[in-house]
């Protein structure tokens, strides 16, 4: 940098004069303005990010809510009568377990020997998390059924409201068959089970476990693991594949 | 040469200053005591290097504004807060030169000129004063600022080091070299004038 000028004996400025020129208020004012601009910048650029997150969250939330509502609608439309009609002394801890499926009383139910099953079916597109505890006082044996299903935003098939774990042969052979949501109809699936000394795998068209299979499982007389795979369903999006299910089938009745 | 005591700080004063800084980092209004303490020093530092008084006040305000805006980044390193302010002032000052708002000026009084000649072990004659006055603008900026800080503003080598972010010893060495360069220019002027020193 070039030195342009040299001043000799320039008139000195007094400290009092410099103090007069002090203006801290304007410095603070300018600082606040600077901070505001900075805040606006941060807000502006951060705002885009926040807006994106908010939009994504709203989308996911609305999707989740619609699924949940759908599930609730299915439950409320399906479940009307109290379980007490079938299980008079049952103590049920979960509200929706007090209700039983209206479809239980459908004409087809009477035609099937497997009609006397409890039918609370959270078989909506979103499986609703719930726990239930049924204390059966009818017999000396108390049956505790606990079921925990995680809330997942995927279509999950179910039979008698269950998609895995223990199930009774009566529940397995629910006349409503495999369900997976309001607008989803299971069209075919494969079931693997044991009868007598042999393992069977059959492909079933429709959503119900065939009566013949139910009879074979019941006739086998022992608890066994069954696998329901290759579940194909018709939905609004066309034919879709649903997750496989496996159950530990306990023989009752 | 006696150094200006205004730049010296006791540890107690520095602790007090640090508490002001901590408060000001949370609340800008608390920057007031620091502003009051250093406004004159910073103004004089700036005005020493430029010609325009009003612009010097403007640049001083900019220095404090910048300090306040960046106070959250300030880290205490055991040196007075003023050294941080001086660094900002230097940056703002040079920015004003680059923007051609101000022109680099050296301001010196007769007594300072005399003291500098005394460093050369020459007599303070009018002719020598004139020779020195002529060779000052020929000095490079880095050397000039060391001469200014050491001989015109009478800062300690420690403080020069803190402002220039160099060690005290380095400041001493650099100031000595700057003085040597000025001396060379002084005698070069002397040679050209045909008054070669015996």
XYZ file of C-alpha atoms in Angstrom:
451
model
C 0.000 0.000 0.000
C 1.321 3.361 -1.006
C 1.588 6.085 1.577
C -0.013 9.058 -0.081
C 0.578 11.798 2.393
C 2.606 12.753 5.452
C 1.159 15.348 7.784
C 3.413 17.202 10.158
C 1.968 18.666 13.322
C -1.660 18.115 12.485
C -4.055 19.826 14.833
C -4.645 17.378 17.687
C -8.123 16.236 18.629
C -9.016 16.404 22.285
C -10.318 13.450 24.257
C -13.420 15.458 25.150
C -14.205 15.957 21.482
C -13.766 12.221 20.769
C -16.049 11.391 23.691
C -18.654 13.744 22.277
C -18.594 11.718 19.117
C -19.240 8.454 20.945
C -22.502 6.929 19.814
C -22.939 3.524 21.313
C -26.699 3.581 20.739
C -26.250 3.700 16.976
C -23.774 0.819 17.120
C -26.283 -1.289 19.066
C -29.038 -0.262 16.674
C -26.966 -1.293 13.669
C -26.054 -4.518 15.417
C -29.732 -5.314 15.976
C -30.461 -4.593 12.345
C -27.593 -6.871 11.368
C -28.895 -9.573 13.675
C -32.362 -9.202 12.178
C -31.005 -9.556 8.666
C -29.010 -12.562 9.728
C -32.095 -14.010 11.368
C -34.067 -13.442 8.202
C -31.384 -15.108 6.165
C -31.242 -18.039 8.505
C -34.981 -18.204 8.635
C -35.275 -17.915 4.896
C -32.809 -20.627 4.086
C -33.742 -22.709 7.089
C -37.371 -22.110 6.222
C -37.048 -24.047 3.020
C -35.733 -26.987 4.983
C -38.374 -26.637 7.666
C -41.112 -26.335 5.057
C -39.855 -29.461 3.322
C -39.773 -31.381 6.596
C -43.219 -30.061 7.522
C -44.641 -31.040 4.142
C -43.114 -34.501 4.366
C -44.345 -34.898 7.956
C -47.847 -33.767 7.027
C -47.901 -36.149 4.124
C -46.767 -39.052 6.269
C -49.094 -38.054 9.089
C -52.096 -37.737 6.808
C -51.232 -41.084 5.287
C -50.899 -42.596 8.735
C -54.129 -41.001 9.936
C -56.075 -42.151 6.917
C -54.803 -45.654 7.456
C -55.625 -45.528 11.130
C -59.060 -44.087 10.446
C -59.603 -46.736 7.865
C -58.708 -49.342 10.423
C -61.006 -47.775 12.981
C -63.807 -47.569 10.473
C -63.440 -51.193 9.678
C -63.462 -52.025 13.327
C -66.438 -49.868 14.128
C -68.405 -51.175 11.196
C -67.486 -54.744 11.828
C -67.607 -54.794 15.555
C -70.899 -54.006 17.138
C -72.039 -56.613 19.566
C -70.401 -57.327 22.838
C -68.267 -60.344 23.208
C -70.256 -61.113 26.286
C -72.771 -62.819 24.045
C -70.298 -65.518 23.257
C -67.921 -65.272 26.136
C -70.206 -64.154 28.950
C -67.652 -64.056 31.723
C -64.764 -62.703 29.852
C -62.790 -59.821 31.211
C -61.414 -57.781 28.394
C -58.914 -55.057 28.940
C -58.969 -53.414 25.615
C -61.968 -51.433 24.499
C -62.255 -52.805 21.033
C -62.009 -56.310 22.349
C -65.355 -55.819 24.000
C -66.828 -55.855 20.585
C -67.185 -58.780 18.346
C -67.449 -58.889 14.681
C -70.806 -58.406 13.136
C -69.751 -60.758 10.457
C -69.630 -63.458 13.087
C -73.358 -63.399 12.934
C -73.466 -63.640 9.195
C -75.393 -66.537 7.739
C -72.273 -68.267 6.525
C -71.069 -68.389 10.109
C -73.831 -70.754 11.090
C -72.982 -73.029 8.250
C -69.460 -73.433 9.443
C -68.405 -75.286 12.565
C -65.729 -72.662 13.046
C -68.138 -69.844 13.470
C -67.809 -69.448 17.224
C -64.619 -67.564 17.081
C -63.907 -64.197 18.459
C -63.667 -61.822 15.623
C -62.003 -58.586 16.366
C -60.126 -57.888 13.247
C -57.685 -55.080 13.045
C -57.115 -56.111 9.518
C -56.811 -52.644 8.114
C -53.947 -51.517 6.025
C -52.277 -50.321 9.197
C -52.179 -52.831 11.968
C -53.187 -51.033 15.125
C -51.064 -51.668 18.127
C -53.057 -53.230 20.868
C -52.766 -55.623 23.685
C -55.438 -57.827 24.896
C -55.899 -60.092 27.787
C -58.808 -62.435 27.932
C -59.396 -64.262 31.088
C -61.648 -67.141 30.475
C -63.501 -68.117 33.601
C -65.535 -70.845 32.030
C -63.137 -73.577 32.794
C -60.468 -74.200 35.345
C -57.936 -73.395 32.730
C -57.349 -69.726 32.241
C -56.404 -68.743 28.775
C -54.279 -65.735 28.404
C -53.948 -64.394 24.976
C -51.707 -61.549 24.449
C -51.179 -59.980 21.210
C -48.931 -57.163 20.328
C -48.790 -55.969 16.866
C -46.658 -53.146 15.802
C -47.973 -50.209 13.966
C -46.633 -50.474 10.482
C -47.537 -48.574 7.469
C -47.726 -51.638 5.270
C -50.558 -53.911 4.333
C -50.454 -56.821 6.714
C -52.632 -59.868 6.246
C -54.332 -61.359 9.280
C -56.614 -64.155 10.298
C -58.921 -63.501 13.231
C -56.931 -60.365 13.867
C -53.627 -62.211 14.088
C -50.774 -62.251 11.679
C -48.335 -64.445 13.589
C -47.841 -66.216 16.873
C -50.255 -68.658 18.455
C -53.653 -69.257 17.000
C -56.287 -71.865 17.655
C -57.568 -74.064 14.876
C -60.949 -72.375 15.298
C -59.424 -68.957 14.770
C -57.363 -70.182 11.867
C -60.433 -71.387 10.131
C -62.255 -68.116 10.550
C -64.901 -68.002 7.844
C -63.758 -64.484 6.997
C -60.446 -65.901 5.989
C -57.390 -63.809 5.426
C -58.016 -60.116 5.535
C -55.698 -57.270 4.743
C -57.675 -54.077 4.627
C -60.833 -52.445 3.478
C -60.186 -52.397 -0.215
C -57.912 -55.380 -0.334
C -59.157 -58.847 -1.165
C -56.892 -61.812 -0.840
C -57.158 -63.841 -4.005
C -54.788 -66.723 -3.440
C -52.156 -68.077 -1.120
C -50.184 -71.168 -0.251
C -50.502 -73.017 3.025
C -48.066 -75.538 4.424
C -49.214 -77.807 7.230
C -48.747 -81.284 8.548
C -51.365 -83.981 8.653
C -50.576 -87.395 9.959
C -47.096 -88.297 8.787
C -46.838 -86.012 5.834
C -46.271 -82.361 5.116
C -48.693 -80.695 2.783
C -48.454 -77.606 0.697
C -51.481 -76.521 -1.209
C -52.308 -73.473 -3.211
C -55.630 -71.969 -2.309
C -57.703 -69.667 -4.439
C -59.687 -67.184 -2.384
C -59.006 -65.925 1.093
C -60.322 -68.748 3.287
C -58.540 -71.725 4.674
C -60.407 -74.610 3.036
C -62.599 -76.680 5.345
C -60.714 -79.775 4.284
C -57.453 -78.269 5.507
C -59.094 -77.198 8.751
C -60.372 -80.682 9.290
C -56.999 -82.227 8.540
C -55.242 -79.879 10.980
C -57.832 -80.580 13.659
C -57.727 -84.318 12.941
C -53.948 -84.358 13.297
C -54.594 -83.643 16.948
C -51.281 -81.914 17.663
C -50.111 -78.355 17.715
C -48.031 -77.447 14.731
C -46.466 -74.578 12.863
C -48.217 -73.660 9.653
C -46.980 -71.320 6.973
C -49.148 -69.156 4.780
C -47.059 -67.796 1.938
C -47.369 -66.307 -1.545
C -50.347 -64.281 -0.490
C -51.648 -62.367 -3.466
C -54.357 -59.772 -3.078
C -56.375 -57.500 -5.276
C -56.197 -53.859 -4.298
C -56.734 -50.420 -5.756
C -53.206 -50.623 -7.066
C -53.901 -53.945 -8.751
C -52.570 -57.323 -7.709
C -50.144 -57.027 -4.817
C -48.108 -59.485 -2.769
C -48.608 -59.476 0.989
C -46.161 -60.584 3.663
C -46.224 -64.260 4.608
C -47.670 -65.420 7.902
C -46.804 -68.303 10.157
C -48.801 -69.528 13.109
C -48.399 -71.967 15.915
C -51.745 -73.702 15.696
C -53.187 -75.033 18.933
C -55.996 -77.499 18.664
C -59.126 -76.561 20.553
C -62.472 -78.205 20.536
C 11.806 5.545 24.950
C 8.888 5.418 27.312
C 5.863 3.412 26.259
C 2.295 4.614 26.561
C 0.851 3.240 29.825
C -2.720 3.343 28.537
C -2.221 -0.017 26.810
C -1.007 -1.753 29.965
C -3.539 -3.830 31.853
C -3.391 -5.514 35.208
C -4.811 -9.016 35.551
C -7.624 -7.542 37.643
C -8.568 -5.173 34.830
C -8.400 -7.974 32.327
C -10.707 -10.109 34.466
C -13.135 -7.250 34.719
C -12.941 -6.826 30.973
C -13.570 -10.515 30.464
C -16.710 -10.324 32.613
C -17.931 -7.434 30.427
C -17.271 -9.522 27.334
C -19.175 -12.510 28.733
C -22.116 -10.267 29.553
C -21.984 -8.569 26.166
C -21.967 -11.956 24.417
C -25.396 -12.535 25.944
C -26.686 -8.989 25.818
C -25.344 -6.470 23.261
C -26.359 -3.574 25.516
C -23.694 -4.756 27.964
C -21.030 -3.944 25.392
C -21.267 -0.313 26.572
C -18.334 -0.340 29.048
C -16.041 -1.902 26.442
C -17.107 0.658 23.872
C -16.498 3.486 26.314
C -13.121 2.109 27.322
C -11.748 1.622 23.821
C -13.525 4.118 21.594
C -10.887 6.798 21.890
C -7.966 4.382 21.502
C -9.413 2.846 18.380
C -10.352 6.224 16.932
C -6.824 7.530 17.477
C -5.356 4.399 15.902
C -7.496 4.942 12.808
C -7.172 8.689 12.632
C -3.403 8.338 12.944
C -3.444 6.552 9.598
C -5.863 8.693 7.641
C -6.599 12.292 6.921
C -10.371 12.512 7.078
C -11.673 12.985 10.616
C -15.312 12.177 9.871
C -14.328 9.068 7.985
C -12.153 8.069 10.926
C -15.197 8.271 13.202
C -17.217 6.234 10.699
C -14.558 3.566 10.481
C -14.352 3.511 14.283
C -18.095 2.879 14.458
C -17.703 0.095 11.906
C -14.992 -1.472 14.041
C -17.244 -1.595 17.091
C -20.162 -2.820 15.035
C -18.056 -5.606 13.608
C -16.762 -6.429 17.074
C -20.301 -6.624 18.423
C -21.496 -8.714 15.499
C -18.660 -11.166 15.975
C -18.417 -11.067 19.742
C -19.833 -14.601 20.004
C -16.681 -15.797 18.224
C -14.299 -13.995 20.563
C -12.043 -16.295 22.535
C -10.059 -15.032 25.458
C -6.367 -15.745 24.940
C -4.905 -13.973 27.925
C -4.338 -10.703 26.058
C -6.338 -7.495 26.368
C -9.555 -7.201 24.400
C -8.024 -4.165 22.701
C -5.691 -6.346 20.619
C -8.759 -7.998 19.054
C -10.266 -4.572 18.425
C -7.037 -3.337 16.861
C -7.000 -6.274 14.484
C -10.554 -5.450 13.414
C -9.572 -1.791 13.137
C -6.610 -2.661 10.938
C -8.847 -4.756 8.700
C -11.490 -2.021 8.439
C -8.879 0.626 7.856
C -7.281 -1.259 4.992
C -10.719 -1.956 3.580
C -11.406 1.768 3.479
C -8.101 2.289 1.638
C -8.973 -0.430 -0.841
C -12.403 1.093 -1.379
C -10.619 4.412 -1.976
C -12.743 6.051 0.680
C -9.620 7.148 2.484
C -5.986 7.582 1.619
C -3.133 6.271 3.638
C -1.627 9.091 5.587
C 1.210 9.275 8.075
C 0.670 11.807 10.802
C 3.656 12.865 12.757
C 4.512 15.769 14.968
C 7.825 17.564 15.269
C 8.715 15.971 18.566
C 8.186 12.426 17.220
C 10.317 13.359 14.245
C 13.020 14.570 16.568
C 12.895 11.345 18.614
C 13.225 9.262 15.479
C 16.260 11.251 14.345
C 17.678 10.723 17.793
C 17.388 6.960 17.202
C 19.725 7.480 14.217
C 22.116 9.321 16.493
C 21.825 12.388 14.341
C 21.178 15.939 15.409
C 17.651 17.268 15.259
C 18.421 19.941 12.763
C 15.750 21.269 10.470
C 17.547 19.721 7.510
C 17.541 16.250 9.105
C 13.887 16.645 9.981
C 13.152 17.503 6.385
C 15.170 14.507 5.143
C 13.316 12.148 7.428
C 10.008 13.698 6.492
C 10.805 13.043 2.847
C 11.832 9.437 3.278
C 8.866 8.344 5.436
C 6.470 7.897 2.480
C 9.065 5.696 0.774
C 8.834 3.142 3.537
C 6.786 0.029 2.808
C 3.476 -0.289 4.602
C 4.547 -3.186 6.852
C 7.578 -1.300 8.015
C 5.650 1.949 8.341
C 3.063 0.421 10.666
C 5.813 -0.904 12.927
C 7.449 2.522 13.029
C 4.083 4.123 13.735
C 3.180 1.729 16.509
C 6.571 1.774 18.161
C 7.764 5.350 17.735
C 4.666 7.433 17.136
C 2.148 5.610 19.318
C 4.780 4.318 21.743
C 3.367 0.870 22.095
C 5.248 -1.855 23.893
C 6.692 -4.692 21.799
C 4.321 -6.982 23.629
C 1.315 -5.022 22.475
C 2.657 -4.704 18.928
C 3.028 -8.472 18.948
C -0.552 -8.909 20.173
C -1.951 -6.606 17.504
C 0.089 -8.102 14.674
C -0.331 -11.644 16.046
C 3.380 -12.206 16.338
C 5.566 -12.846 19.356
C 7.007 -10.023 21.406
C 10.526 -10.910 20.241
C 9.418 -11.041 16.641
C 7.832 -7.617 17.045
C 11.105 -6.346 18.468
C 13.113 -7.788 15.582
C 10.691 -6.492 12.954
C 10.580 -3.029 14.488
C 14.378 -2.945 14.546
C 14.540 -3.965 10.879
C 11.919 -1.352 9.949
C 14.002 1.275 11.705
C 17.105 0.061 9.830
C 15.275 0.395 6.530
C 14.201 3.907 7.435
C 17.777 4.681 8.370
C 18.972 3.385 4.990
C 16.402 5.581 3.252
C 17.482 8.496 5.414
C 21.114 8.107 4.432
C 20.210 7.401 0.823
C 18.463 10.741 0.766
C 21.539 12.212 2.346
C 23.778 10.682 -0.380
C 21.593 11.983 -3.168
C 21.746 15.420 -1.695
C 25.524 15.206 -1.710
C 25.735 15.489 2.052
C 27.274 12.080 2.615
C 27.702 11.352 6.251
C 31.361 10.935 7.304
